[in-house]
Amino acid sequence: MRAAQQSTSRLVLQPSTSLLLQNAAPRIASILSSFTNDDTTSSRHEGTEQLLVEDDVPTSSLAAKVKEEELKQWQTPHLPILTDLQLKMSLIEIERRRKLKQQTIQHDQSTNSRSTSTTSSYKNQEAAILIPLCTVQGTPSILFTRRSATLSNHASQISFPGGYYDSSLDGIRDDDDRLVNTALRETQEELCYNTDLLPTSSLITILGRTQPVPSMQGKKVTPIIGMCNYDLPQHSTAEFERIFPGNPDEVDWIFTIPIRELMEGETSEPLERWSTSYSHHDNNGKKRNVVMGPAFHIPECSKKSEGDKIWGLTAIVLRPLLRKVFGPVFCGEGVGGNAKL
């Protein structure tokens, strides 16, 4: 575990009086670091593999399309977010989209004398997100953001704070802490948390990380799990907004959800990152091979907008953490959907 460095000023926030997170931190860190590559074949998203088998998707052919060397770069000795099959499906879909985009660009260039650059400013870059575990008046919770509606990508979506690795700010590529630095830097930039309110030198203590997951642009996204060292007020209060005023250019809402409510509010919906390549309509017009992914309900509050939910990559990362880490630690044995604290 490693604490993020921040300046100190005066006492406003209090360390968690229940000591719940402090006592849970060693166990969480142990779970995150105890996985090996042999664990990646166990089910992380129950139902996905079963659905594929029932609908006769040739899973053996999927394995042949992805080389083992390509898989190994994603399989670090940390908690796996995706099964091998799900990772292969993601990589195949990413390659399909890349080829389709390349064909579209080539067509546009052939009909337009002014060619446009196809190079992304973030090509081959990595990214990191922070999963901020916290207590809110003693209740184990997780902090989320809603991205600004003015952003060009993923506008108004619920997400974890994070962003792209920057070698000039986060350390060299051989530095094991570089992605931790990325997650912390981006969290500070998005939340703009007020260090003057902190009585000690750190807001976040890092507990560990998971295996990286691919974004649909093919970027490696590494989830970093951190613990807020202070018991927070309710997110609907003025005090919470003083602590986390937020950067309006990046986020328009910062909020927390109790772990219990997240687990009870888990549901599922068609997952585009896998369904696009494998779904089809049968002779009766019924859509088959629709791959379902996780989604989570957001409790009602004044800032919640219609359609707000936790889905996509955020939900994909969240579910195994709830079921394999936070659930067992805070809920005991037999954890699954609708588990109770």
Short mmCIF file of N, CA and C in Angstrom, two decimals, residues 106-254:
data_model
loop_
_atom_site.label_atom_id
_atom_site.label_comp_id
_atom_site.label_asym_id
_atom_site.label_seq_id
_atom_site.Cartn_x
_atom_site.Cartn_y
_atom_site.Cartn_z
N GLN A 106 -9.88 5.13 -45.76
CA GLN A 106 -9.30 4.96 -47.09
C GLN A 106 -10.29 5.34 -48.17
N HIS A 107 -11.57 5.01 -47.95
CA HIS A 107 -12.59 5.39 -48.92
C HIS A 107 -12.75 6.90 -48.99
N ASP A 108 -12.77 7.55 -47.81
CA ASP A 108 -12.90 9.00 -47.78
C ASP A 108 -11.71 9.68 -48.45
N GLN A 109 -10.52 9.15 -48.25
CA GLN A 109 -9.33 9.73 -48.84
C GLN A 109 -9.32 9.57 -50.36
N SER A 110 -9.86 8.44 -50.82
CA SER A 110 -9.88 8.20 -52.26
C SER A 110 -10.86 9.11 -52.99
N THR A 111 -11.84 9.65 -52.25
CA THR A 111 -12.83 10.54 -52.86
C THR A 111 -12.60 12.00 -52.48
N ASN A 112 -11.53 12.25 -51.72
CA ASN A 112 -11.24 13.60 -51.27
C ASN A 112 -9.76 13.84 -51.44
N SER A 113 -9.41 14.83 -52.20
CA SER A 113 -7.99 15.10 -52.47
C SER A 113 -7.25 15.55 -51.22
N ARG A 114 -7.97 16.05 -50.23
CA ARG A 114 -7.34 16.48 -48.98
C ARG A 114 -7.39 15.33 -48.00
N SER A 115 -6.31 14.60 -47.87
CA SER A 115 -6.27 13.46 -46.97
C SER A 115 -6.17 13.95 -45.53
N THR A 116 -6.76 13.17 -44.63
CA THR A 116 -6.73 13.51 -43.21
C THR A 116 -5.86 12.52 -42.47
N SER A 117 -5.27 13.00 -41.40
CA SER A 117 -4.39 12.13 -40.61
C SER A 117 -5.20 11.07 -39.90
N THR A 118 -4.69 9.83 -39.87
CA THR A 118 -5.36 8.74 -39.19
C THR A 118 -4.70 8.42 -37.86
N THR A 119 -3.72 9.19 -37.46
CA THR A 119 -2.98 8.89 -36.24
C THR A 119 -3.64 9.54 -35.04
N SER A 120 -3.96 8.72 -34.05
CA SER A 120 -4.53 9.23 -32.81
C SER A 120 -3.43 9.79 -31.93
N SER A 121 -3.75 10.88 -31.23
CA SER A 121 -2.76 11.47 -30.33
C SER A 121 -2.45 10.55 -29.16
N TYR A 122 -3.34 9.58 -28.94
CA TYR A 122 -3.13 8.66 -27.83
C TYR A 122 -2.79 7.25 -28.32
N LYS A 123 -2.29 7.13 -29.53
CA LYS A 123 -2.02 5.82 -30.09
C LYS A 123 -1.05 5.05 -29.21
N ASN A 124 -1.41 3.81 -28.92
CA ASN A 124 -0.59 2.91 -28.11
C ASN A 124 -0.40 3.38 -26.68
N GLN A 125 -1.15 4.38 -26.25
CA GLN A 125 -1.01 4.83 -24.87
C GLN A 125 -1.80 3.94 -23.92
N GLU A 126 -1.41 4.00 -22.67
CA GLU A 126 -2.12 3.31 -21.62
C GLU A 126 -2.92 4.31 -20.81
N ALA A 127 -3.88 3.79 -20.07
CA ALA A 127 -4.70 4.63 -19.20
C ALA A 127 -4.87 3.93 -17.86
N ALA A 128 -5.25 4.69 -16.86
CA ALA A 128 -5.52 4.14 -15.54
C ALA A 128 -6.76 4.81 -14.97
N ILE A 129 -7.54 4.05 -14.25
CA ILE A 129 -8.70 4.60 -13.54
C ILE A 129 -8.56 4.27 -12.06
N LEU A 130 -9.11 5.12 -11.22
CA LEU A 130 -9.09 4.89 -9.78
C LEU A 130 -10.47 4.45 -9.32
N ILE A 131 -10.52 3.33 -8.60
CA ILE A 131 -11.76 2.89 -7.96
C ILE A 131 -11.69 3.34 -6.51
N PRO A 132 -12.35 4.46 -6.16
CA PRO A 132 -12.20 5.07 -4.83
C PRO A 132 -13.14 4.43 -3.81
N LEU A 133 -12.62 3.55 -3.00
CA LEU A 133 -13.36 2.95 -1.90
C LEU A 133 -13.38 3.95 -0.75
N CYS A 134 -14.54 4.13 -0.14
CA CYS A 134 -14.65 5.12 0.93
C CYS A 134 -15.72 4.70 1.92
N THR A 135 -15.78 5.39 3.04
CA THR A 135 -16.95 5.27 3.92
C THR A 135 -17.66 6.60 3.93
N VAL A 136 -18.98 6.54 3.95
CA VAL A 136 -19.82 7.73 4.02
C VAL A 136 -20.64 7.62 5.30
N GLN A 137 -20.26 8.40 6.28
CA GLN A 137 -20.85 8.30 7.62
C GLN A 137 -20.82 6.85 8.10
N GLY A 138 -19.69 6.20 7.87
CA GLY A 138 -19.47 4.85 8.35
C GLY A 138 -19.91 3.74 7.43
N THR A 139 -20.56 4.06 6.30
CA THR A 139 -21.08 3.04 5.38
C THR A 139 -20.09 2.81 4.24
N PRO A 140 -19.63 1.57 4.02
CA PRO A 140 -18.71 1.30 2.90
C PRO A 140 -19.36 1.67 1.57
N SER A 141 -18.66 2.47 0.79
CA SER A 141 -19.23 3.01 -0.45
C SER A 141 -18.14 3.12 -1.50
N ILE A 142 -18.55 3.47 -2.72
CA ILE A 142 -17.62 3.71 -3.82
C ILE A 142 -17.98 5.04 -4.46
N LEU A 143 -16.97 5.81 -4.82
CA LEU A 143 -17.17 7.14 -5.40
C LEU A 143 -17.13 7.06 -6.92
N PHE A 144 -18.06 7.77 -7.57
CA PHE A 144 -18.16 7.82 -9.02
C PHE A 144 -18.22 9.28 -9.48
N THR A 145 -18.05 9.46 -10.78
CA THR A 145 -18.27 10.77 -11.40
C THR A 145 -19.21 10.61 -12.59
N ARG A 146 -19.86 11.70 -12.94
CA ARG A 146 -20.56 11.76 -14.23
C ARG A 146 -19.80 12.74 -15.11
N ARG A 147 -19.38 12.25 -16.26
CA ARG A 147 -18.57 13.05 -17.15
C ARG A 147 -19.35 14.24 -17.69
N SER A 148 -18.64 15.32 -17.96
CA SER A 148 -19.27 16.54 -18.45
C SER A 148 -19.99 16.29 -19.77
N ALA A 149 -21.11 16.96 -19.95
CA ALA A 149 -21.88 16.84 -21.19
C ALA A 149 -21.17 17.47 -22.37
N THR A 150 -20.15 18.28 -22.12
CA THR A 150 -19.44 18.97 -23.20
C THR A 150 -18.25 18.18 -23.74
N LEU A 151 -17.93 17.05 -23.12
CA LEU A 151 -16.79 16.26 -23.58
C LEU A 151 -17.09 15.59 -24.91
N SER A 152 -16.04 15.41 -25.72
CA SER A 152 -16.23 14.82 -27.04
C SER A 152 -16.40 13.31 -26.98
N ASN A 153 -15.88 12.66 -25.93
CA ASN A 153 -15.99 11.21 -25.79
C ASN A 153 -16.68 10.86 -24.48
N HIS A 154 -17.63 9.93 -24.56
CA HIS A 154 -18.32 9.39 -23.38
C HIS A 154 -18.96 10.50 -22.54
N ALA A 155 -19.51 11.49 -23.19
CA ALA A 155 -20.15 12.61 -22.48
C ALA A 155 -21.31 12.10 -21.64
N SER A 156 -21.44 12.65 -20.43
CA SER A 156 -22.55 12.39 -19.51
C SER A 156 -22.62 10.94 -19.04
N GLN A 157 -21.57 10.18 -19.22
CA GLN A 157 -21.56 8.80 -18.75
C GLN A 157 -21.01 8.71 -17.34
N ILE A 158 -21.50 7.74 -16.58
CA ILE A 158 -21.00 7.49 -15.23
C ILE A 158 -19.68 6.75 -15.34
N SER A 159 -18.69 7.19 -14.58
CA SER A 159 -17.37 6.59 -14.72
C SER A 159 -16.60 6.69 -13.42
N PHE A 160 -15.43 6.06 -13.41
CA PHE A 160 -14.44 6.28 -12.37
C PHE A 160 -13.49 7.37 -12.83
N PRO A 161 -12.90 8.13 -11.90
CA PRO A 161 -11.90 9.12 -12.34
C PRO A 161 -10.69 8.41 -12.93
N GLY A 162 -10.09 9.03 -13.94
CA GLY A 162 -8.92 8.44 -14.57
C GLY A 162 -8.63 9.08 -15.91
N GLY A 163 -7.57 8.60 -16.56
CA GLY A 163 -7.19 9.14 -17.85
C GLY A 163 -5.92 8.51 -18.37
N TYR A 164 -5.32 9.15 -19.36
CA TYR A 164 -4.16 8.60 -20.05
C TYR A 164 -2.86 8.84 -19.29
N TYR A 165 -2.00 7.85 -19.38
CA TYR A 165 -0.65 7.95 -18.83
C TYR A 165 0.13 9.03 -19.59
N ASP A 166 0.86 9.86 -18.85
CA ASP A 166 1.69 10.91 -19.41
C ASP A 166 3.09 10.74 -18.85
N SER A 167 4.03 10.38 -19.71
CA SER A 167 5.39 10.07 -19.24
C SER A 167 6.07 11.29 -18.61
N SER A 168 5.68 12.49 -19.02
CA SER A 168 6.31 13.69 -18.45
C SER A 168 5.81 14.00 -17.05
N LEU A 169 4.68 13.40 -16.65
CA LEU A 169 4.09 13.68 -15.35
C LEU A 169 4.07 12.47 -14.42
N ASP A 170 4.01 11.27 -15.00
CA ASP A 170 3.71 10.08 -14.21
C ASP A 170 4.88 9.12 -14.03
N GLY A 171 6.03 9.40 -14.62
CA GLY A 171 7.17 8.50 -14.49
C GLY A 171 7.43 7.72 -15.76
N ILE A 172 8.61 7.12 -15.84
CA ILE A 172 9.00 6.38 -17.04
C ILE A 172 8.23 5.07 -17.13
N ARG A 173 8.23 4.48 -18.32
CA ARG A 173 7.42 3.28 -18.56
C ARG A 173 7.86 2.07 -17.74
N ASP A 174 9.11 2.04 -17.30
CA ASP A 174 9.59 0.92 -16.49
C ASP A 174 9.25 1.07 -15.02
N ASP A 175 8.67 2.20 -14.65
CA ASP A 175 8.33 2.46 -13.26
C ASP A 175 7.00 1.78 -12.92
N ASP A 176 7.01 0.88 -11.92
CA ASP A 176 5.80 0.15 -11.55
C ASP A 176 4.70 1.08 -11.05
N ASP A 177 5.08 2.25 -10.53
CA ASP A 177 4.09 3.17 -9.95
C ASP A 177 3.53 4.16 -10.96
N ARG A 178 3.95 4.10 -12.20
CA ARG A 178 3.57 5.14 -13.15
C ARG A 178 2.04 5.19 -13.35
N LEU A 179 1.39 4.03 -13.43
CA LEU A 179 -0.06 4.02 -13.63
C LEU A 179 -0.80 4.41 -12.36
N VAL A 180 -0.21 4.11 -11.20
CA VAL A 180 -0.76 4.63 -9.94
C VAL A 180 -0.71 6.15 -9.96
N ASN A 181 0.42 6.69 -10.39
CA ASN A 181 0.55 8.14 -10.49
C ASN A 181 -0.46 8.73 -11.46
N THR A 182 -0.69 8.03 -12.56
CA THR A 182 -1.69 8.49 -13.53
C THR A 182 -3.07 8.57 -12.90
N ALA A 183 -3.46 7.50 -12.21
CA ALA A 183 -4.79 7.46 -11.60
C ALA A 183 -4.97 8.56 -10.56
N LEU A 184 -3.94 8.77 -9.74
CA LEU A 184 -4.03 9.80 -8.70
C LEU A 184 -4.04 11.21 -9.30
N ARG A 185 -3.20 11.42 -10.30
CA ARG A 185 -3.15 12.74 -10.94
C ARG A 185 -4.49 13.08 -11.58
N GLU A 186 -5.04 12.12 -12.32
CA GLU A 186 -6.31 12.37 -13.00
C GLU A 186 -7.45 12.54 -12.00
N THR A 187 -7.38 11.82 -10.89
CA THR A 187 -8.41 11.97 -9.85
C THR A 187 -8.37 13.37 -9.26
N GLN A 188 -7.18 13.87 -9.00
CA GLN A 188 -7.04 15.23 -8.48
C GLN A 188 -7.56 16.25 -9.50
N GLU A 189 -7.25 16.04 -10.78
CA GLU A 189 -7.68 16.97 -11.82
C GLU A 189 -9.19 16.99 -11.97
N GLU A 190 -9.84 15.83 -11.81
CA GLU A 190 -11.28 15.75 -12.00
C GLU A 190 -12.06 16.18 -10.76
N LEU A 191 -11.64 15.68 -9.60
CA LEU A 191 -12.38 15.97 -8.37
C LEU A 191 -12.01 17.32 -7.78
N CYS A 192 -10.78 17.79 -8.06
CA CYS A 192 -10.27 19.05 -7.49
C CYS A 192 -10.43 19.06 -5.98
N TYR A 193 -10.10 17.93 -5.35
CA TYR A 193 -10.33 17.86 -3.91
C TYR A 193 -9.46 18.86 -3.17
N ASN A 194 -10.03 19.41 -2.13
CA ASN A 194 -9.46 20.54 -1.40
C ASN A 194 -8.48 20.03 -0.35
N THR A 195 -7.20 20.11 -0.63
CA THR A 195 -6.20 19.61 0.30
C THR A 195 -6.12 20.43 1.58
N ASP A 196 -6.66 21.64 1.57
CA ASP A 196 -6.67 22.45 2.79
C ASP A 196 -7.58 21.85 3.86
N LEU A 197 -8.48 20.95 3.45
CA LEU A 197 -9.40 20.35 4.41
C LEU A 197 -8.86 19.06 5.01
N LEU A 198 -7.65 18.65 4.61
CA LEU A 198 -7.12 17.37 5.05
C LEU A 198 -6.17 17.56 6.24
N PRO A 199 -6.39 16.82 7.32
CA PRO A 199 -5.54 16.98 8.49
C PRO A 199 -4.21 16.26 8.38
N THR A 200 -4.07 15.32 7.46
CA THR A 200 -2.81 14.61 7.27
C THR A 200 -2.37 14.73 5.83
N SER A 201 -1.32 14.02 5.46
CA SER A 201 -0.66 14.27 4.18
C SER A 201 -1.26 13.52 3.00
N SER A 202 -2.33 12.76 3.18
CA SER A 202 -2.85 12.00 2.05
C SER A 202 -4.35 11.84 2.12
N LEU A 203 -4.99 11.86 0.96
CA LEU A 203 -6.41 11.56 0.86
C LEU A 203 -6.62 10.10 0.53
N ILE A 204 -5.79 9.56 -0.38
CA ILE A 204 -5.98 8.21 -0.90
C ILE A 204 -4.80 7.32 -0.52
N THR A 205 -5.09 6.11 -0.08
CA THR A 205 -4.09 5.08 0.09
C THR A 205 -4.34 4.00 -0.97
N ILE A 206 -3.31 3.65 -1.73
CA ILE A 206 -3.44 2.67 -2.79
C ILE A 206 -3.39 1.26 -2.19
N LEU A 207 -4.37 0.43 -2.54
CA LEU A 207 -4.45 -0.93 -2.04
C LEU A 207 -3.99 -1.97 -3.05
N GLY A 208 -4.05 -1.65 -4.33
CA GLY A 208 -3.63 -2.61 -5.35
C GLY A 208 -4.22 -2.27 -6.70
N ARG A 209 -4.15 -3.23 -7.60
CA ARG A 209 -4.65 -3.04 -8.95
C ARG A 209 -5.19 -4.36 -9.48
N THR A 210 -5.86 -4.29 -10.62
CA THR A 210 -6.32 -5.50 -11.30
C THR A 210 -5.56 -5.64 -12.62
N GLN A 211 -5.85 -6.72 -13.32
CA GLN A 211 -5.32 -6.84 -14.67
C GLN A 211 -5.92 -5.74 -15.54
N PRO A 212 -5.19 -5.27 -16.55
CA PRO A 212 -5.75 -4.26 -17.45
C PRO A 212 -6.88 -4.84 -18.29
N VAL A 213 -7.75 -3.97 -18.74
CA VAL A 213 -8.83 -4.33 -19.65
C VAL A 213 -8.75 -3.44 -20.88
N PRO A 214 -9.13 -3.95 -22.05
CA PRO A 214 -9.05 -3.11 -23.25
C PRO A 214 -10.26 -2.21 -23.40
N SER A 215 -9.99 -0.94 -23.72
CA SER A 215 -11.07 -0.08 -24.16
C SER A 215 -11.43 -0.49 -25.59
N MET A 216 -12.53 0.02 -26.11
CA MET A 216 -12.92 -0.37 -27.47
C MET A 216 -12.04 0.29 -28.52
N GLN A 217 -11.13 1.18 -28.11
CA GLN A 217 -10.12 1.72 -29.02
C GLN A 217 -8.83 0.92 -28.92
N GLY A 218 -8.83 -0.13 -28.07
CA GLY A 218 -7.66 -0.98 -27.95
C GLY A 218 -6.65 -0.51 -26.92
N LYS A 219 -6.99 0.53 -26.15
CA LYS A 219 -6.07 1.03 -25.14
C LYS A 219 -6.11 0.13 -23.90
N LYS A 220 -4.97 -0.03 -23.25
CA LYS A 220 -4.92 -0.75 -21.99
C LYS A 220 -5.39 0.17 -20.87
N VAL A 221 -6.41 -0.25 -20.15
CA VAL A 221 -6.94 0.52 -19.03
C VAL A 221 -6.71 -0.30 -17.76
N THR A 222 -5.91 0.22 -16.84
CA THR A 222 -5.60 -0.49 -15.60
C THR A 222 -6.39 0.10 -14.44
N PRO A 223 -7.28 -0.68 -13.82
CA PRO A 223 -7.97 -0.20 -12.63
C PRO A 223 -7.06 -0.24 -11.40
N ILE A 224 -7.00 0.88 -10.70
CA ILE A 224 -6.23 1.02 -9.47
C ILE A 224 -7.23 1.18 -8.32
N ILE A 225 -7.10 0.36 -7.29
CA ILE A 225 -8.04 0.42 -6.17
C ILE A 225 -7.42 1.25 -5.06
N GLY A 226 -8.14 2.29 -4.64
CA GLY A 226 -7.65 3.18 -3.59
C GLY A 226 -8.66 3.33 -2.48
N MET A 227 -8.19 3.67 -1.32
CA MET A 227 -9.04 3.85 -0.14
C MET A 227 -8.95 5.30 0.33
N CYS A 228 -10.10 5.94 0.46
CA CYS A 228 -10.12 7.29 1.02
C CYS A 228 -9.89 7.20 2.52
N ASN A 229 -8.96 7.99 3.01
CA ASN A 229 -8.56 7.88 4.41
C ASN A 229 -9.48 8.61 5.39
N TYR A 230 -10.57 9.16 4.89
CA TYR A 230 -11.46 9.95 5.74
C TYR A 230 -12.90 9.51 5.55
N ASP A 231 -13.65 9.61 6.61
CA ASP A 231 -15.07 9.33 6.54
C ASP A 231 -15.76 10.54 5.91
N LEU A 232 -16.45 10.34 4.80
CA LEU A 232 -17.01 11.44 4.02
C LEU A 232 -18.44 11.74 4.43
N PRO A 233 -18.88 12.99 4.22
CA PRO A 233 -20.30 13.32 4.41
C PRO A 233 -21.11 12.83 3.21
N GLN A 234 -22.41 12.87 3.32
CA GLN A 234 -23.28 12.50 2.21
C GLN A 234 -23.00 13.38 1.00
N HIS A 235 -23.08 12.79 -0.21
CA HIS A 235 -22.70 13.55 -1.41
C HIS A 235 -23.70 14.66 -1.73
N SER A 236 -24.86 14.63 -1.12
CA SER A 236 -25.86 15.68 -1.39
C SER A 236 -25.65 16.92 -0.53
N THR A 237 -24.63 16.91 0.33
CA THR A 237 -24.43 18.03 1.26
C THR A 237 -23.45 19.06 0.70
N ALA A 238 -23.55 20.26 1.24
CA ALA A 238 -22.64 21.33 0.84
C ALA A 238 -21.21 21.01 1.28
N GLU A 239 -21.07 20.30 2.40
CA GLU A 239 -19.74 19.95 2.89
C GLU A 239 -19.01 19.03 1.89
N PHE A 240 -19.76 18.07 1.33
CA PHE A 240 -19.16 17.18 0.33
C PHE A 240 -18.69 17.98 -0.88
N GLU A 241 -19.49 18.93 -1.31
CA GLU A 241 -19.12 19.74 -2.47
C GLU A 241 -17.94 20.66 -2.17
N ARG A 242 -17.77 21.03 -0.92
CA ARG A 242 -16.58 21.80 -0.55
C ARG A 242 -15.33 20.94 -0.68
N ILE A 243 -15.44 19.68 -0.31
CA ILE A 243 -14.30 18.77 -0.39
C ILE A 243 -13.99 18.43 -1.84
N PHE A 244 -15.04 18.15 -2.62
CA PHE A 244 -14.90 17.74 -4.02
C PHE A 244 -15.68 18.71 -4.92
N PRO A 245 -15.15 19.90 -5.15
CA PRO A 245 -15.88 20.85 -6.00
C PRO A 245 -15.97 20.40 -7.45
N GLY A 246 -14.98 19.62 -7.91
CA GLY A 246 -15.00 19.09 -9.27
C GLY A 246 -14.55 20.09 -10.31
N ASN A 247 -14.01 19.57 -11.38
CA ASN A 247 -13.61 20.38 -12.53
C ASN A 247 -14.75 20.34 -13.54
N PRO A 248 -15.47 21.44 -13.73
CA PRO A 248 -16.65 21.43 -14.61
C PRO A 248 -16.34 21.10 -16.05
N ASP A 249 -15.09 21.26 -16.47
CA ASP A 249 -14.73 20.88 -17.83
C ASP A 249 -14.66 19.37 -18.00
N GLU A 250 -14.58 18.65 -16.89
CA GLU A 250 -14.43 17.19 -16.96
C GLU A 250 -15.59 16.43 -16.35
N VAL A 251 -16.13 16.91 -15.23
CA VAL A 251 -17.23 16.20 -14.56
C VAL A 251 -18.30 17.20 -14.14
N ASP A 252 -19.54 16.73 -14.11
CA ASP A 252 -20.61 17.62 -13.64
C ASP A 252 -21.34 17.05 -12.42
N TRP A 253 -20.87 15.89 -11.93
CA TRP A 253 -21.47 15.33 -10.72
C TRP A 253 -20.49 14.36 -10.10
N ILE A 254 -20.26 14.49 -8.80
CA ILE A 254 -19.43 13.56 -8.03
C ILE A 254 -20.31 13.00 -6.92
#
